[in-house]
CSV table of C-alpha atoms in Angstrom, one decimal:
chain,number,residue,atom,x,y,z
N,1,UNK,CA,26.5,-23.5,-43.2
N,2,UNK,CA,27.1,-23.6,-39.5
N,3,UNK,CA,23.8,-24.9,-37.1
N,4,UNK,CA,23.4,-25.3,-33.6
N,5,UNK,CA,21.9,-28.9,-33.5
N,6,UNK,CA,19.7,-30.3,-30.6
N,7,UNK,CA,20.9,-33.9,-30.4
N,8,UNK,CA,19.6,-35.5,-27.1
N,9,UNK,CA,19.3,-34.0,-23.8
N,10,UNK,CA,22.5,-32.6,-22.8
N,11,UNK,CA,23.9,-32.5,-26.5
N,12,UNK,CA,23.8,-29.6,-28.3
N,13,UNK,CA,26.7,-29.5,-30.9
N,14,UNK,CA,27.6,-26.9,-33.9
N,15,UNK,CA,27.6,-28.5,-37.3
N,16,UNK,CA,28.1,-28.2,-41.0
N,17,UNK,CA,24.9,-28.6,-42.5
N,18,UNK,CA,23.3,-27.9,-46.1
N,19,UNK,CA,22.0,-24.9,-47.1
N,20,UNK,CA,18.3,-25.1,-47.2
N,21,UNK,CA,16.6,-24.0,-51.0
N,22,UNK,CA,13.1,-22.3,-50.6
N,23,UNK,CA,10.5,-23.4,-52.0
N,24,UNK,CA,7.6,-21.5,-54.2
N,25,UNK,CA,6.1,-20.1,-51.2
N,26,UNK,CA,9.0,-19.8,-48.6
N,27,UNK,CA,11.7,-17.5,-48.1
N,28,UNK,CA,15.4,-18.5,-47.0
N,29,UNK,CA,16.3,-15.8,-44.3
N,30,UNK,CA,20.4,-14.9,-43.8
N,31,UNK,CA,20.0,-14.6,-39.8
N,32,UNK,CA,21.0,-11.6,-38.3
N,33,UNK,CA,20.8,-12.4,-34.7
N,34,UNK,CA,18.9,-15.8,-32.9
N,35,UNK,CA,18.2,-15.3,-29.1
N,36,UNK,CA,18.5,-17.9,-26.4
N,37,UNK,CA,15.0,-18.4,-24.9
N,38,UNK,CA,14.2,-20.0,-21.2
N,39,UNK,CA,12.3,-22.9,-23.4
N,40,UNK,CA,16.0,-23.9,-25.0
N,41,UNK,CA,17.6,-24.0,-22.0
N,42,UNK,CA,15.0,-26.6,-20.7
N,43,UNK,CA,15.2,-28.4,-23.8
N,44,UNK,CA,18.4,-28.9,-23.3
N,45,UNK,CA,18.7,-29.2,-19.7
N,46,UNK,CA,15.7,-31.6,-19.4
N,47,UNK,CA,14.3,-32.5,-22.5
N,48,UNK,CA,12.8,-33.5,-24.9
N,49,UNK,CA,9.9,-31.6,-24.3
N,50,UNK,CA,9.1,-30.3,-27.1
N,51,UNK,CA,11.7,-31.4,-29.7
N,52,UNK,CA,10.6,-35.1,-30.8
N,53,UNK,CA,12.6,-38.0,-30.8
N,54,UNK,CA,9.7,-40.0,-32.9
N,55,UNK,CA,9.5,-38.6,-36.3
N,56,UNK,CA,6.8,-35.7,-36.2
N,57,UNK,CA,3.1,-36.3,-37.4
N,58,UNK,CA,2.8,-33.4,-39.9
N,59,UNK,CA,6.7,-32.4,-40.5
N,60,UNK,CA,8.3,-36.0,-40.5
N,61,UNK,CA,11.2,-34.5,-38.4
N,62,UNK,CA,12.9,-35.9,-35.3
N,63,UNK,CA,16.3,-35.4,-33.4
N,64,UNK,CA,19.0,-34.0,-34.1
N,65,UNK,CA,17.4,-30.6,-35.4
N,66,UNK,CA,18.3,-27.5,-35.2
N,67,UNK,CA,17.5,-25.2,-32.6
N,68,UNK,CA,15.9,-21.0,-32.1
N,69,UNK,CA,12.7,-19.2,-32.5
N,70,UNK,CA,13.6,-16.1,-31.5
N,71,UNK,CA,15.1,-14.7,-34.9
N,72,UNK,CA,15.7,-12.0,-37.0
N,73,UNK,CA,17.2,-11.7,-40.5
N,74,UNK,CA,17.4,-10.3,-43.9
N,75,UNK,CA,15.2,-12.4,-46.4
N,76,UNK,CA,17.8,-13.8,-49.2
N,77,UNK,CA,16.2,-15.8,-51.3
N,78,UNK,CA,12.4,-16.0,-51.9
N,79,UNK,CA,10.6,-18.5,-53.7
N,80,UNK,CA,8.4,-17.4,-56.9
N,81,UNK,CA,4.9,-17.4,-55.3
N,82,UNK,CA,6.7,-15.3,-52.5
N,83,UNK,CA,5.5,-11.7,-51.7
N,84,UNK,CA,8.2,-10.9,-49.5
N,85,UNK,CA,11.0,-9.3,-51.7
N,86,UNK,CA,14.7,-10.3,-51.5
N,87,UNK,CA,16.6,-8.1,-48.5
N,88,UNK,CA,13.7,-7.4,-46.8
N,89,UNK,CA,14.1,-7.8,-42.6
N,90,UNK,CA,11.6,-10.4,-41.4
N,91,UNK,CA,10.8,-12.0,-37.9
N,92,UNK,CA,9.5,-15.6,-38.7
N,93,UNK,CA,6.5,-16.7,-36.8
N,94,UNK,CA,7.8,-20.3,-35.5
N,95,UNK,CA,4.3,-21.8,-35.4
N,96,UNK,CA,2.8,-23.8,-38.4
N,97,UNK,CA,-0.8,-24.5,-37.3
N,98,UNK,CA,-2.6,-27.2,-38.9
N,99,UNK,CA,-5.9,-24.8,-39.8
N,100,UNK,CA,-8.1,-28.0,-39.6
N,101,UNK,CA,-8.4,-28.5,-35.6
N,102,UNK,CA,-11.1,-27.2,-33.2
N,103,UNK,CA,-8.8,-24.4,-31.7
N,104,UNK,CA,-7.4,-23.3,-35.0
N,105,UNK,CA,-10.7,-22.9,-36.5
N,106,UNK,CA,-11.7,-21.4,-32.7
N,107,UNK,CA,-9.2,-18.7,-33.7
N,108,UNK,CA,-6.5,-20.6,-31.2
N,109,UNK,CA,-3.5,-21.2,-33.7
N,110,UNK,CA,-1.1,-21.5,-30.8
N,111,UNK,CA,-2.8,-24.6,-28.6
N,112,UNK,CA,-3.0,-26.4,-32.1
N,113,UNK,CA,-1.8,-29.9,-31.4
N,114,UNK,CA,-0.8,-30.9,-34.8
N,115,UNK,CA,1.4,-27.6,-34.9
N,116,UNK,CA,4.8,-27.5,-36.4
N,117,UNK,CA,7.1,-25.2,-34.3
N,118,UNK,CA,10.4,-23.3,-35.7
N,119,UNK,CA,13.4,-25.2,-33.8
N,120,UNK,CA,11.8,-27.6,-32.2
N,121,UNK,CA,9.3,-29.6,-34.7
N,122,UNK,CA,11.6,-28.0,-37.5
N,123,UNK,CA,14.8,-26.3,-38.2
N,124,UNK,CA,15.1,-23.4,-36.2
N,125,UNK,CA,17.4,-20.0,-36.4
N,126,UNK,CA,20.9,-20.9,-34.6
N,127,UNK,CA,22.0,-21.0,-38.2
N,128,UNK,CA,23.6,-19.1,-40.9
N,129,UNK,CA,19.9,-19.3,-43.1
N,130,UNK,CA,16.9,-20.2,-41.4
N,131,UNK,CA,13.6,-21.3,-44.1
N,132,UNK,CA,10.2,-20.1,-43.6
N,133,UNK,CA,6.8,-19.9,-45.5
N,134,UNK,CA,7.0,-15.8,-46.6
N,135,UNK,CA,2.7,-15.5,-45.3
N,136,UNK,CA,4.5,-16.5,-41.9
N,137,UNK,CA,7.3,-13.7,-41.9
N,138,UNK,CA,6.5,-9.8,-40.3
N,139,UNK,CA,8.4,-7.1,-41.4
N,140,UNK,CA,10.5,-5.5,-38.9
N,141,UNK,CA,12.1,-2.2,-39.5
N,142,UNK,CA,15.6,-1.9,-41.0
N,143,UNK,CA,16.7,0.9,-38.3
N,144,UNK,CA,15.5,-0.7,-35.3
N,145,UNK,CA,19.1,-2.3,-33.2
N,146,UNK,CA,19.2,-5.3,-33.1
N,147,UNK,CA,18.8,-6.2,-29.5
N,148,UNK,CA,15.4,-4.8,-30.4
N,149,UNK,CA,14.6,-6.6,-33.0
N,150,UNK,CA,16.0,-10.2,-32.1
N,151,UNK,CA,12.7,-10.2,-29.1
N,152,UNK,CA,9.6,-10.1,-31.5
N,153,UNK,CA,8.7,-13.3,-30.2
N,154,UNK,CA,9.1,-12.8,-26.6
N,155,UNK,CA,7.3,-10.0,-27.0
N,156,UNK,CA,4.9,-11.4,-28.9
N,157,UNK,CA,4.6,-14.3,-25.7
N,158,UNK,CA,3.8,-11.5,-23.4
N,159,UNK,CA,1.1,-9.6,-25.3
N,160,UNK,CA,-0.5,-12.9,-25.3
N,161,UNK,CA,-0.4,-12.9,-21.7
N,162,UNK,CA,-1.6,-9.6,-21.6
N,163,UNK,CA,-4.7,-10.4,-24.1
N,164,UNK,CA,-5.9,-12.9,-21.7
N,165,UNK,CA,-6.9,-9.9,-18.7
N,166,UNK,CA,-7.9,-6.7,-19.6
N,167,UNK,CA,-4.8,-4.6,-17.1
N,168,UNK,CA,-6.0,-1.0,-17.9
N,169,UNK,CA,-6.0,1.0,-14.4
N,170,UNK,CA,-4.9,-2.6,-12.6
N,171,UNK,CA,-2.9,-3.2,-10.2
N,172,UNK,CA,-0.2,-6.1,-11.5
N,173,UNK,CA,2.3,-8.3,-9.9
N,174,UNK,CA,5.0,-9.5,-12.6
N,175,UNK,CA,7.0,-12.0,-11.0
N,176,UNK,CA,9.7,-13.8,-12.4
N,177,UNK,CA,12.4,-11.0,-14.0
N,178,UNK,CA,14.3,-12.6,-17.0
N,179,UNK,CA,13.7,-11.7,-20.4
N,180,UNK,CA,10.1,-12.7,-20.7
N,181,UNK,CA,8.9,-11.1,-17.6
N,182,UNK,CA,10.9,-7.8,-18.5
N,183,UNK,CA,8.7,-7.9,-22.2
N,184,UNK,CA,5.6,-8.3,-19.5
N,185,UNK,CA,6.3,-5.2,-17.1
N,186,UNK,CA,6.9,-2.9,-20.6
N,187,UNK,CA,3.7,-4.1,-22.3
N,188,UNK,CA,1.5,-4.1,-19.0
N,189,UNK,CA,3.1,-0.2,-18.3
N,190,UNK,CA,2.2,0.3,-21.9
N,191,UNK,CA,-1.6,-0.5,-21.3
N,192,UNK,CA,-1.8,1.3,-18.1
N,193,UNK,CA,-1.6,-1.1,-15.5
N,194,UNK,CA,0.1,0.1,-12.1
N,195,UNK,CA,2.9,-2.6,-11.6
N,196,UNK,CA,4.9,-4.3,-9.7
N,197,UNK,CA,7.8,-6.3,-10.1
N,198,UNK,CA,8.8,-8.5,-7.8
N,199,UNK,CA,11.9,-11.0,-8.1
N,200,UNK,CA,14.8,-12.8,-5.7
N,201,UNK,CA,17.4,-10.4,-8.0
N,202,UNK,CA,17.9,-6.7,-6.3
N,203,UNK,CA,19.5,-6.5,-10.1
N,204,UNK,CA,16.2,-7.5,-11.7
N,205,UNK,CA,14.1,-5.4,-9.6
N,206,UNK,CA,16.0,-2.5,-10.3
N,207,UNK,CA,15.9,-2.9,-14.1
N,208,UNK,CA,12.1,-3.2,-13.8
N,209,UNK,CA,12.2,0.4,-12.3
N,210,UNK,CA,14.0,1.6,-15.5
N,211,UNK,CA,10.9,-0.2,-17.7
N,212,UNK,CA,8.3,1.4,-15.7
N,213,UNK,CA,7.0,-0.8,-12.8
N,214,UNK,CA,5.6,1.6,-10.1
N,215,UNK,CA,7.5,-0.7,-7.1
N,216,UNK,CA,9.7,-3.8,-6.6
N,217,UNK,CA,9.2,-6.6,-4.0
N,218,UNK,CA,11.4,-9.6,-3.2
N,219,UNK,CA,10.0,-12.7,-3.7
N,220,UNK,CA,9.6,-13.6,-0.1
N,221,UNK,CA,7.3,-10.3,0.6
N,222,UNK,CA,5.3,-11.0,-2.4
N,223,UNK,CA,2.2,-10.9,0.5
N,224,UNK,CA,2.4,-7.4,0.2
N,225,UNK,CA,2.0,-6.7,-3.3
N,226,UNK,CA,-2.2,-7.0,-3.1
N,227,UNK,CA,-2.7,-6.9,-6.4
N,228,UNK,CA,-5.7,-7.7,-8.8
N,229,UNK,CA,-3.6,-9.5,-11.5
N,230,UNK,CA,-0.3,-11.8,-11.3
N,231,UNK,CA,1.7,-12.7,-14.4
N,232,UNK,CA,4.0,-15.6,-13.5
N,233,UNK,CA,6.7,-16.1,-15.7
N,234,UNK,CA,9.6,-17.6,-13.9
N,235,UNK,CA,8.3,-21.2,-14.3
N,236,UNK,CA,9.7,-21.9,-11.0
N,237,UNK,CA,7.5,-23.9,-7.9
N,238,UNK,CA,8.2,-20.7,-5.6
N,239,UNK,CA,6.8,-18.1,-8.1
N,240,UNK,CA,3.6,-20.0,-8.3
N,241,UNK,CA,3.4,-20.0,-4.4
N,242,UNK,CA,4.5,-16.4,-4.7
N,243,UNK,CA,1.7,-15.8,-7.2
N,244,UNK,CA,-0.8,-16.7,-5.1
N,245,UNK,CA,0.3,-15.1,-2.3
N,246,UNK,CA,0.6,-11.7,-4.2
N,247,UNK,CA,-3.4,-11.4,-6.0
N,248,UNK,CA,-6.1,-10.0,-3.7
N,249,UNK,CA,-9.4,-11.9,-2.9
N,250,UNK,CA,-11.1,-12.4,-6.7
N,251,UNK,CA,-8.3,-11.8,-8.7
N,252,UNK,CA,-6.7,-13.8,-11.4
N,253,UNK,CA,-3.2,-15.0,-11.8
N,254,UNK,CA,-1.9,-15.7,-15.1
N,255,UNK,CA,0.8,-18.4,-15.4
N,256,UNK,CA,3.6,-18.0,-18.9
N,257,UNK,CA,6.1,-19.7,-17.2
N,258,UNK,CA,6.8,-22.8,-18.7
N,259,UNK,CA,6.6,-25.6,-15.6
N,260,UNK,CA,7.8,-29.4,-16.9
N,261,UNK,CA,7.4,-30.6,-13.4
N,262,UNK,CA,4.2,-30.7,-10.9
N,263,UNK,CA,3.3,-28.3,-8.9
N,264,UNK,CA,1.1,-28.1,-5.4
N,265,UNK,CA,-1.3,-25.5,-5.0
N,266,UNK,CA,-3.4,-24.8,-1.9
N,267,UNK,CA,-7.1,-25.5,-3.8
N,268,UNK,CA,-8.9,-24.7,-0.3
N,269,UNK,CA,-7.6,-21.4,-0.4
N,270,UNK,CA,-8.2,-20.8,-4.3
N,271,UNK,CA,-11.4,-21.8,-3.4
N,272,UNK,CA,-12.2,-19.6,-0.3
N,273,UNK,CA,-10.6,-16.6,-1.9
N,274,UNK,CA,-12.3,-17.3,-5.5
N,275,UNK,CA,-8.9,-17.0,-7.7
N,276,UNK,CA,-8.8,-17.5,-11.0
N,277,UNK,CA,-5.7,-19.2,-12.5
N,278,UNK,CA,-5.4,-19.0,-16.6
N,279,UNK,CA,-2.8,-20.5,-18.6
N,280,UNK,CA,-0.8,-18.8,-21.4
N,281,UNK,CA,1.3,-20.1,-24.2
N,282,UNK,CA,3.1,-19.3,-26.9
N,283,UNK,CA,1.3,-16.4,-29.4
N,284,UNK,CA,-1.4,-16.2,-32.3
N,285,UNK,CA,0.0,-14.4,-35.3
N,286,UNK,CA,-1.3,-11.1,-36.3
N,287,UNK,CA,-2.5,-9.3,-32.5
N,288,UNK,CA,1.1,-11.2,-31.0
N,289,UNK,CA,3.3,-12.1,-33.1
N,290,UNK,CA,2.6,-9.0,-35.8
N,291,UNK,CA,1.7,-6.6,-33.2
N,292,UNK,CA,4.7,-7.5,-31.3
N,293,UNK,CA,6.7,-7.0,-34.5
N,294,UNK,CA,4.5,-3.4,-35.4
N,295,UNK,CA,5.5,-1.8,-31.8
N,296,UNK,CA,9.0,-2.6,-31.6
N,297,UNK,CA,9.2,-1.0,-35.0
N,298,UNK,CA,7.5,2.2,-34.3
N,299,UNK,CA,9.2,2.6,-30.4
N,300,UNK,CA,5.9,1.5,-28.8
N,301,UNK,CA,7.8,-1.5,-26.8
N,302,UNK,CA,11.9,-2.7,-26.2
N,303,UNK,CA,12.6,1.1,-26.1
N,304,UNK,CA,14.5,0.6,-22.8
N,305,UNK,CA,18.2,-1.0,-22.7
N,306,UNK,CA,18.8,-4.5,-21.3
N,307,UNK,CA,21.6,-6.3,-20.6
N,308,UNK,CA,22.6,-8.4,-23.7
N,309,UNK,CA,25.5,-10.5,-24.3
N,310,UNK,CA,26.1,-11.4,-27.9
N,311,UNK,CA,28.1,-14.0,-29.0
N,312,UNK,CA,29.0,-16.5,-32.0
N,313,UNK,CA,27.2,-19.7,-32.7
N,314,UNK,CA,30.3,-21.9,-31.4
N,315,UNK,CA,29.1,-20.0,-28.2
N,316,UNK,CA,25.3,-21.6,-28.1
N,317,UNK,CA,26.2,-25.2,-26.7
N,318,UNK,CA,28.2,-23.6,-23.1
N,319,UNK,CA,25.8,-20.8,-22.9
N,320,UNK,CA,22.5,-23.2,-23.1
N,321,UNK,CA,24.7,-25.2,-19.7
N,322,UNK,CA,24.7,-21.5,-17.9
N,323,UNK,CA,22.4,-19.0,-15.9
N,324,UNK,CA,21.8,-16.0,-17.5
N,325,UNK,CA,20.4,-13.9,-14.9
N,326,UNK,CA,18.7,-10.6,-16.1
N,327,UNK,CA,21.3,-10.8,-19.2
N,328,UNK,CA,19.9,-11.4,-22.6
N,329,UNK,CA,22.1,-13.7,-24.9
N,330,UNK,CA,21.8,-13.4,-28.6
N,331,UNK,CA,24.0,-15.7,-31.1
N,332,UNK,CA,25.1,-13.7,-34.2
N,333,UNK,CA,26.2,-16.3,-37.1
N,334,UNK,CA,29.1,-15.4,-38.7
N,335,UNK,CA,28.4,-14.8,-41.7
N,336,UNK,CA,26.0,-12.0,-40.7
């Protein structure tokens, strides 16, 4: 089967590799669609950063390995102590907590340190056949389209943001417009929060509109937004700045960008103006990654159409070297 391979920073290369078999408890899933997240695009612009070049504590793995998390795909082959039947549609979780650590047992699976994660730690879904443990799989519905279904897990990254603030009746900055921050405005709209979006992209902003932020701002009038809540989720130096420029006197900005490099805040004015800055990664499995799953199925979230390119997986090495934009890029194996 074909696999999109993470190799060293840089090189990213489709190979021939074996099929995986499942064992008892794990399903081999025939991928329907993999989508390119802001996190492989770093990894392969600046990495490793998450994709070891030692062998891994828990899974033994190290570079090359293949790459994707955000995946959806038909389950065709499932081990005997499986309860997930044969050609059932399944969204993997890509985390494999440990279960032993302080936040695991704290109820904190994603900040588990000893965690195995889906294409990074392990063989991910730019693949033909993705394996994964069945008790790790949701269900996602056989109708949904899917451009819907392939963004489970960036959903499910956003509805952990949104866990971490309670946005009901709030007024909420989302800045940073790519895919993540797009699952952000429809999820915080969805709670009842008055947003809005704000981004460099007149593109972006406009799209936010059609997802149901109440305004737009560029980024350089982000002053103006005076809001209670930011969700940052460009993981870009400016859009911190931006951030706290944009949250009122006691409010709380909550950062899902990912940000490999430092960045300077003004502590003084934190300080004087009592803000509250709170970190958000990744997603817990069954109010994230399930719910995420559960809504998408039944309409609640990625009812509105976004940009999406969709392409082969001889496609995944030039499009990790290019800027996306707004435009959502989803690699369809060919076998699928």
């Amino acid at each position: 089967m074909k696999a999109v391979r993470w190799h060293a920073r840089g090189d990213v290369r489709v190979e021939d590799v074996p099929r995986p078999v499942p064992g008892p408890d794990q399903v081999l899933i025939r991928v329907e669609a993999a989508g390119i997240c802001g996190t492989d695009v770093e990894e392969f612009r600046n990495g490793p950063i998450t994709v070891p070049v030692e062998p891994h504590p828990v899974s033994g793995r190290s570079a090359p390995v293949t790459i994707g998390h955000e995946v959806v795909g038909i389950v065709a082959q499932a081990g005997e102590a499986s309860s997930i039947a044969v050609g059932t549609r399944v969204a993997p979780w890509p985390i494999t907590p440990c279960q032993q650590c302080a936040d695991c047992l704290g109820g904190h699976t994603n900040r588990c340190r000893r965690m195995v994660a889906l294409g990074m730690s392990e063989d991910g879904g730019m693949a033909d056949y993705v394996l994964a443990a069945a008790s790790r799989c949701v269900v996602v519905g056989p109708d949904v389209a899917l451009e819907r279904a392939v963004l489970v897990e960036p959903y499910a990254v956003a509805l952990h943001g949104l866990h971490q603030v309670d946005v009901r009746g709030a007024r909420v900055a989302v800045i940073g417009l790519g895919s993540l921050g797009l699952c952000v405005v429809d999820g915080a709209v969805r709670q009842g929060a008055d947003v809005v979006a704000i981004s460099r992209s007149p593109a972006a902003r406009e799209l936010a509109l059609r997802f149901g932020a109440r305004s737009t701002l560029a980024l350089e009038q982000a002053r103006d937004a005076n809001v209670d809540i930011v969700f940052e989720t460009a993981g870009a130096r400016p859009a911190i700045e931006a951030s706290a420029q944009a949250v009122e006197r006691g409010g709380r900005v909550v950062v899902l960008g990912g940000h490999p490099g430092r960045t300077s805040l003004d502590l003084l004015d934190l300080t004087v103006r009592e803000i509250t800055i709170l970190g958000a990664v990744s997603h817990c499995f069954e109010r994230d990654f399930a719910g995420a799953a559960n809504l998408i199925t039944s309409g609640g979230l990625a009812s509105h159409p976004r940009p999406t390119q969709v392409g082969r997986l001889d496609d995944g090495p030039d499009w990790l070297r290019e800027s996306t934009g707004i435009t959502k890029r989803v690699l369809v194996p060919s076998q699928a």
